[in-house]
PDB file of C-alpha atoms in Angstrom:
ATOM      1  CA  UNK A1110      -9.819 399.100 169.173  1.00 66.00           C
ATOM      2  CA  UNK A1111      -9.174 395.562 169.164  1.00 78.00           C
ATOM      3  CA  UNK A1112      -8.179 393.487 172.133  1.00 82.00           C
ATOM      4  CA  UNK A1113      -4.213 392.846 172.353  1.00 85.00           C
ATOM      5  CA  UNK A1114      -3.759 388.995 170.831  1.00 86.00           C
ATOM      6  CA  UNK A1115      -2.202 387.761 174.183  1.00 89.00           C
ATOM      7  CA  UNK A1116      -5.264 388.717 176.241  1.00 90.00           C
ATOM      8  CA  UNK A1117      -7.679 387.569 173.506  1.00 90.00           C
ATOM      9  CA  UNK A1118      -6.358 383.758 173.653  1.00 90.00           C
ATOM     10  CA  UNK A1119      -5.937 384.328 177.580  1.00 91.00           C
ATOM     11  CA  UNK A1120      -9.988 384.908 177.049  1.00 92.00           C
ATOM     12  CA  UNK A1121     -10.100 381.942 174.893  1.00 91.00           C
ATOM     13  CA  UNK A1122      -8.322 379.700 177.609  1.00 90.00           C
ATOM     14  CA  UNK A1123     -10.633 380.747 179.884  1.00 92.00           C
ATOM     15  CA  UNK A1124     -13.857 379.994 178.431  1.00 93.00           C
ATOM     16  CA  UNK A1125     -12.489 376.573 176.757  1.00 92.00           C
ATOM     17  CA  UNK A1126     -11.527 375.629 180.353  1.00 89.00           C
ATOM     18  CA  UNK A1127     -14.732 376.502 181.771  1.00 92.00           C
ATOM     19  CA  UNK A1128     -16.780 374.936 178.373  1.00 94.00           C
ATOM     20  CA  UNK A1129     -14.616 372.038 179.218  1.00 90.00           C
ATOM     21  CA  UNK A1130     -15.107 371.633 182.944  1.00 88.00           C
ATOM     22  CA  UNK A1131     -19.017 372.368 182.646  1.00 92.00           C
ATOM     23  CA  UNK A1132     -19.652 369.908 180.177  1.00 93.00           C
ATOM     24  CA  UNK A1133     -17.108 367.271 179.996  1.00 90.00           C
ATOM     25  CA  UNK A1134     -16.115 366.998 183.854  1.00 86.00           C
ATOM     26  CA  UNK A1135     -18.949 367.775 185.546  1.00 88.00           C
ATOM     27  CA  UNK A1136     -21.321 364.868 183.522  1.00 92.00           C
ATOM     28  CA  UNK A1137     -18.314 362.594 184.434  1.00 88.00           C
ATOM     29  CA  UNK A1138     -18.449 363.325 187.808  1.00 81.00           C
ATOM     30  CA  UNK A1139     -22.404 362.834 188.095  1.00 86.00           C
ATOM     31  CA  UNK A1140     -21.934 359.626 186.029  1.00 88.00           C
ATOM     32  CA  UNK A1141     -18.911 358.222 188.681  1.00 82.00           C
ATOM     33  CA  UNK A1142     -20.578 359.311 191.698  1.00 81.00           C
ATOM     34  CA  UNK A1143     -23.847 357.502 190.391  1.00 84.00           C
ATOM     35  CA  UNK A1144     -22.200 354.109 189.706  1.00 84.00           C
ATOM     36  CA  UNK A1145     -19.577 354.358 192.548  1.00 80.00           C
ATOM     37  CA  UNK A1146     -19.866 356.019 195.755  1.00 76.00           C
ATOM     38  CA  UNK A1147     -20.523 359.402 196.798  1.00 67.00           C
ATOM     39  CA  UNK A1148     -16.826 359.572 198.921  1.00 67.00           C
ATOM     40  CA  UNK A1149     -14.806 358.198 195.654  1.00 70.00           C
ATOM     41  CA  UNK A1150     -15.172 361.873 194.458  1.00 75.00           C
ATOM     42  CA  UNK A1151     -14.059 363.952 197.566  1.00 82.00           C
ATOM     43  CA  UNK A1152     -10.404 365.385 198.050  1.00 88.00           C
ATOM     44  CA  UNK A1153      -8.827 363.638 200.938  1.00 85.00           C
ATOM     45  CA  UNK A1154      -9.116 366.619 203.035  1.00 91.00           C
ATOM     46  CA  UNK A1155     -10.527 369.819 202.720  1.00 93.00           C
ATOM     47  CA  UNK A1156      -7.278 371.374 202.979  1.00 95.00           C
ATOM     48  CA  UNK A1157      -6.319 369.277 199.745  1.00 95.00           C
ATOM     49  CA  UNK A1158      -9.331 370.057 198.415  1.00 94.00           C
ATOM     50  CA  UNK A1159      -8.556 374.211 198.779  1.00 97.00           C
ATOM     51  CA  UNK A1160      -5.159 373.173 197.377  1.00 97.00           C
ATOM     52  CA  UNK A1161      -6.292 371.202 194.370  1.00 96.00           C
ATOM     53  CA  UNK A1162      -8.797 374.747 193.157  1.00 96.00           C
ATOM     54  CA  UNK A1163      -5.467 377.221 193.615  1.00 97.00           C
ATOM     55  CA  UNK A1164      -3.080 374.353 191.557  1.00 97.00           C
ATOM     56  CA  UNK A1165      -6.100 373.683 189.023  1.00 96.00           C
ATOM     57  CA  UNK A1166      -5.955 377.531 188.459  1.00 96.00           C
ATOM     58  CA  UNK A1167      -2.423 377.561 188.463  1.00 98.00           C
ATOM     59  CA  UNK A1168      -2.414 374.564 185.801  1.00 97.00           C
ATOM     60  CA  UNK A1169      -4.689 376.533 183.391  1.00 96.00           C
ATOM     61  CA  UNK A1170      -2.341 379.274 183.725  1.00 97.00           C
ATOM     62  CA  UNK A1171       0.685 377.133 182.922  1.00 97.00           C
ATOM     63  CA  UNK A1172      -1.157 375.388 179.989  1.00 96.00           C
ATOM     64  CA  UNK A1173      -2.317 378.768 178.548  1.00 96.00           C
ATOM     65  CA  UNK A1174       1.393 379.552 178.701  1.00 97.00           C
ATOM     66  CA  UNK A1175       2.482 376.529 176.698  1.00 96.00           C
ATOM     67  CA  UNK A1176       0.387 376.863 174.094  1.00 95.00           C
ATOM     68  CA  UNK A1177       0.729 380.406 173.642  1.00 96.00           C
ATOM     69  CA  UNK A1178       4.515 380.092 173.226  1.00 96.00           C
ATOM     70  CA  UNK A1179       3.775 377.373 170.933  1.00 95.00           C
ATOM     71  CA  UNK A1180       1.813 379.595 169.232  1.00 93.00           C
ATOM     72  CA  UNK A1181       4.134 382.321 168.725  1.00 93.00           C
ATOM     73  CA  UNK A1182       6.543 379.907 167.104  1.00 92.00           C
ATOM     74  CA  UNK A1183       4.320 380.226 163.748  1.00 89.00           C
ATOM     75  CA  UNK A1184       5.373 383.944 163.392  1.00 88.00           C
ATOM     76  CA  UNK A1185       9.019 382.835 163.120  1.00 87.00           C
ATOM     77  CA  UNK A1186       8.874 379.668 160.586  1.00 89.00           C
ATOM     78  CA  UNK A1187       6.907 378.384 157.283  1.00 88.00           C
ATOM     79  CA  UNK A1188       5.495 375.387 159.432  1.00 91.00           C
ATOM     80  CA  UNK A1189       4.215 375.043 162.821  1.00 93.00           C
ATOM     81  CA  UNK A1190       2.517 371.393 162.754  1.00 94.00           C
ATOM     82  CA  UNK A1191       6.091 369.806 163.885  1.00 95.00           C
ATOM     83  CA  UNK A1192       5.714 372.240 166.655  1.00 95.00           C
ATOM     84  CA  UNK A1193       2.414 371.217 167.738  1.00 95.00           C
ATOM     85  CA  UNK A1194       2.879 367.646 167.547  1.00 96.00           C
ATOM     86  CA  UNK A1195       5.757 368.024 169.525  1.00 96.00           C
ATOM     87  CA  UNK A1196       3.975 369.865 172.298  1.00 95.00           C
ATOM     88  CA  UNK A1197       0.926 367.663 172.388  1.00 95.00           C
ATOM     89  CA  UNK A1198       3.534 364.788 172.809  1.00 95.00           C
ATOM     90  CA  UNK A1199       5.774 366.231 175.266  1.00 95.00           C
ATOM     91  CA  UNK A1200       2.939 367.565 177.507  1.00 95.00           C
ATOM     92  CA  UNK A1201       0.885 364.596 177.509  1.00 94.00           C
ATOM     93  CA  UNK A1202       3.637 362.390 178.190  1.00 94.00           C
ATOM     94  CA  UNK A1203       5.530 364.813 181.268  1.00 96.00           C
ATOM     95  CA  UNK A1204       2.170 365.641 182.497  1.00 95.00           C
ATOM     96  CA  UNK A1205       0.997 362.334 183.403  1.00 93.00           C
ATOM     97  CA  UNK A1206      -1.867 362.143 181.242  1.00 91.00           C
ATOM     98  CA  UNK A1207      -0.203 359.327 178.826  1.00 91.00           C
ATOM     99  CA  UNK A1208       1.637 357.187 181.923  1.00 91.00           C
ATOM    100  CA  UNK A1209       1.293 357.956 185.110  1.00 92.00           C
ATOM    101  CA  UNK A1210       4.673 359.820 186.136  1.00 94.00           C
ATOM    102  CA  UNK A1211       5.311 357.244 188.925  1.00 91.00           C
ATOM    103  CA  UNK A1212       5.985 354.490 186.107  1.00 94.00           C
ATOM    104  CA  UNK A1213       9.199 356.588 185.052  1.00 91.00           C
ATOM    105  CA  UNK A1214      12.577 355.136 185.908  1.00 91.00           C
ATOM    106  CA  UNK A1215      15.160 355.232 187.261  1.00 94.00           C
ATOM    107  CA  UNK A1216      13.582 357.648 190.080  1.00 92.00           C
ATOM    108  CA  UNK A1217      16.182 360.676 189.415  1.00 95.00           C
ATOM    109  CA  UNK A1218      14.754 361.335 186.138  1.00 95.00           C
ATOM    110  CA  UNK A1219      10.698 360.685 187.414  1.00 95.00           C
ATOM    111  CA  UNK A1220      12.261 363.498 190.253  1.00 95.00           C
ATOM    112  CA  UNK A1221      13.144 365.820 187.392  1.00 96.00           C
ATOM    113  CA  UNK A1222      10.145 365.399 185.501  1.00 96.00           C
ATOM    114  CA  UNK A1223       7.846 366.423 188.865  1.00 95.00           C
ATOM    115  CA  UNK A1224       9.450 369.422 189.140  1.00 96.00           C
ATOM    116  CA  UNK A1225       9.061 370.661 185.123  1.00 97.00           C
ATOM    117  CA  UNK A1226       6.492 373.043 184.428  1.00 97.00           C
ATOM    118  CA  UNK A1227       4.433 370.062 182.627  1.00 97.00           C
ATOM    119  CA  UNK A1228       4.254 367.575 185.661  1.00 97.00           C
ATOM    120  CA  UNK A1229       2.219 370.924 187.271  1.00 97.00           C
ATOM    121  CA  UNK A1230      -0.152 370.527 184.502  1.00 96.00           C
ATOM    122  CA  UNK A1231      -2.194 367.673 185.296  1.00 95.00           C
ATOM    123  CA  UNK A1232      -0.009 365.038 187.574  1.00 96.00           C
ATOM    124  CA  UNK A1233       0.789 368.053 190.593  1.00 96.00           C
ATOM    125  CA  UNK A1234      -2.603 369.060 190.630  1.00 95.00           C
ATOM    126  CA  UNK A1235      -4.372 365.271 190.564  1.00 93.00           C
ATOM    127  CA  UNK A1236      -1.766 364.351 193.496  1.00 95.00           C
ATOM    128  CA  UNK A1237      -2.736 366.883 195.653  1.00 96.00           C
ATOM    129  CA  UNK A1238      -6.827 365.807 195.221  1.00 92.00           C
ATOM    130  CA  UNK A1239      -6.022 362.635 195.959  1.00 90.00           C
ATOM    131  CA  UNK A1240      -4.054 363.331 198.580  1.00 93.00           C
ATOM    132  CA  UNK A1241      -0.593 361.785 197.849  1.00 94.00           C
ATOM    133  CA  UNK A1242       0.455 364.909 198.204  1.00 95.00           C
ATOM    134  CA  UNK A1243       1.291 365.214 202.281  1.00 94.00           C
ATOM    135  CA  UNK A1244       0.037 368.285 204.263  1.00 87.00           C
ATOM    136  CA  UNK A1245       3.869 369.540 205.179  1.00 90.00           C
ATOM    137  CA  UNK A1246       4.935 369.386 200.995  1.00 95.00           C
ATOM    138  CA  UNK A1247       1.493 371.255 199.705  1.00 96.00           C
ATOM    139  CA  UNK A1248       2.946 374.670 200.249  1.00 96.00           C
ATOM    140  CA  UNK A1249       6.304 373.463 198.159  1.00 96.00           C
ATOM    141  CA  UNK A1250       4.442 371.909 195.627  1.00 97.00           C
ATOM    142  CA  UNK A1251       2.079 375.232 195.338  1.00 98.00           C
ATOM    143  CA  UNK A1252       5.009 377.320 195.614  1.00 97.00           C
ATOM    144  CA  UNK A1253       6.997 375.678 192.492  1.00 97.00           C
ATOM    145  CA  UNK A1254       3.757 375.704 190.768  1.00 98.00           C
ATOM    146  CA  UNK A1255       3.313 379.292 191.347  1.00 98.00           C
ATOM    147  CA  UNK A1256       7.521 379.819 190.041  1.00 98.00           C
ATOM    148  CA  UNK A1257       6.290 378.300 187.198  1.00 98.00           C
ATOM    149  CA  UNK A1258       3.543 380.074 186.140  1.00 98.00           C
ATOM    150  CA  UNK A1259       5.143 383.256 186.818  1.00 98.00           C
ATOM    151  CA  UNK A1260       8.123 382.488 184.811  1.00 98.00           C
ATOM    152  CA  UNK A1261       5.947 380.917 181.883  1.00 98.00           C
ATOM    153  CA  UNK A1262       3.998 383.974 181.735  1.00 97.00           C
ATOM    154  CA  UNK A1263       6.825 386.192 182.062  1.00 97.00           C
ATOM    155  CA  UNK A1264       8.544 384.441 178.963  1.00 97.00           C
ATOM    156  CA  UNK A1265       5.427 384.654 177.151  1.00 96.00           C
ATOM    157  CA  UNK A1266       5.634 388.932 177.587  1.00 95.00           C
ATOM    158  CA  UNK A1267       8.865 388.910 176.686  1.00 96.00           C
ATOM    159  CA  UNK A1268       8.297 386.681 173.589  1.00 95.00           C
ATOM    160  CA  UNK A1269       5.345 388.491 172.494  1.00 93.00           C
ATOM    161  CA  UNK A1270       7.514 392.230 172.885  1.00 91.00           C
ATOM    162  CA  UNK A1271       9.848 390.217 170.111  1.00 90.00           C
ATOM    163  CA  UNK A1272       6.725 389.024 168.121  1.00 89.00           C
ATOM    164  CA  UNK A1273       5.217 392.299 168.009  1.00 86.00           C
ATOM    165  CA  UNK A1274       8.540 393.708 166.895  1.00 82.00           C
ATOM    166  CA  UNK A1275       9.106 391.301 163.988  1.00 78.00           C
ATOM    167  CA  UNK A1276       5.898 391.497 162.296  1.00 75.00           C
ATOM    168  CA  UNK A1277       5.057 394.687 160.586  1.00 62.00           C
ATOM    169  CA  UNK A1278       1.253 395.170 159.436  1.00 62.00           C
ATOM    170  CA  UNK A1279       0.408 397.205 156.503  1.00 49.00           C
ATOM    171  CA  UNK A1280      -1.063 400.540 157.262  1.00 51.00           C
ATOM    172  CA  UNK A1281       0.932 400.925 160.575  1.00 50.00           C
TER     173      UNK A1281
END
């Protein structure tokens, strides 16, 4: 019996991320630490270092979330290239990964934008390495991450339960 379609792109998160981290990040790392110095690579502390692994798990989680509800959008129109575009737009500008997040203005909106599921993505996470992120708002930042995820995930069951009921496959 096949593997259910949510668990098989779960799967295919997975080993992307870790295809990604092994040989993208890693040689990047080696390369930095060569030409800089050995301490440019550390977390500030190891506490922010044990906080970046849990929101760097937490981030995969969120992104697998995103896409897969991007995904699902295909079973419900002709086109899903609009969709996609969109999404690679919207995360890589709320994420931080286009502009850094602390070049949005006026500061209210920059405040909303940290707290959306796509500023946990990449910006939440890189903070906390760094150590911008102070030792007394880890656990908050951590715990919205975690909301998110949870929620994200949760709307991705609940969207697949109304994918699976749409789509009728020949032969049963």
């Amino acid at each position: 019996r096949p593997a259910p379609l949510p668990w098989m792109r779960y799967s295919e998160t997975l080993g992307e991320t870790a295809f990604r981290f092994l040989f993208m990040s890693v040689p990047t790392m080696i390369l930095l630490w060569l030409v800089y110095h050995p301490k440019l690579l550390l977390p500030a502390t190891w506490v922010h270092g044990l906080a970046f692994m849990i929101a760097f798990v937490l981030a995969v989680h969120i992104y697998f979330a995103i896409n897969f509800l991007t995904g699902l959008i295909a079973v419900f129109t002709l086109k899903i290239q609009g969709f996609l575009w969109a999404k690679f737009l919207i995360v890589q500008l709320l994420s931080g990964l286009l502009v850094p997040l602390s070049f949005i203005r006026p500061g209210w909106l920059r405040d909303i934008v940290e707290m959306s599921p796509f500023a946990f993505v990449a910006h939440t996470p890189l903070m906390i390495y760094l150590g911008k992120v102070t030792a007394d708002d880890l656990l908050g930042k951590l715990a919205w991450q975690s909301f998110w995820t949870l929620a994200l995930l949760g709307l991705c069951a609940w969207a697949w339960s109304l994918t699976v009921r749409k789509v009728s496959i020949q032969g049963g």
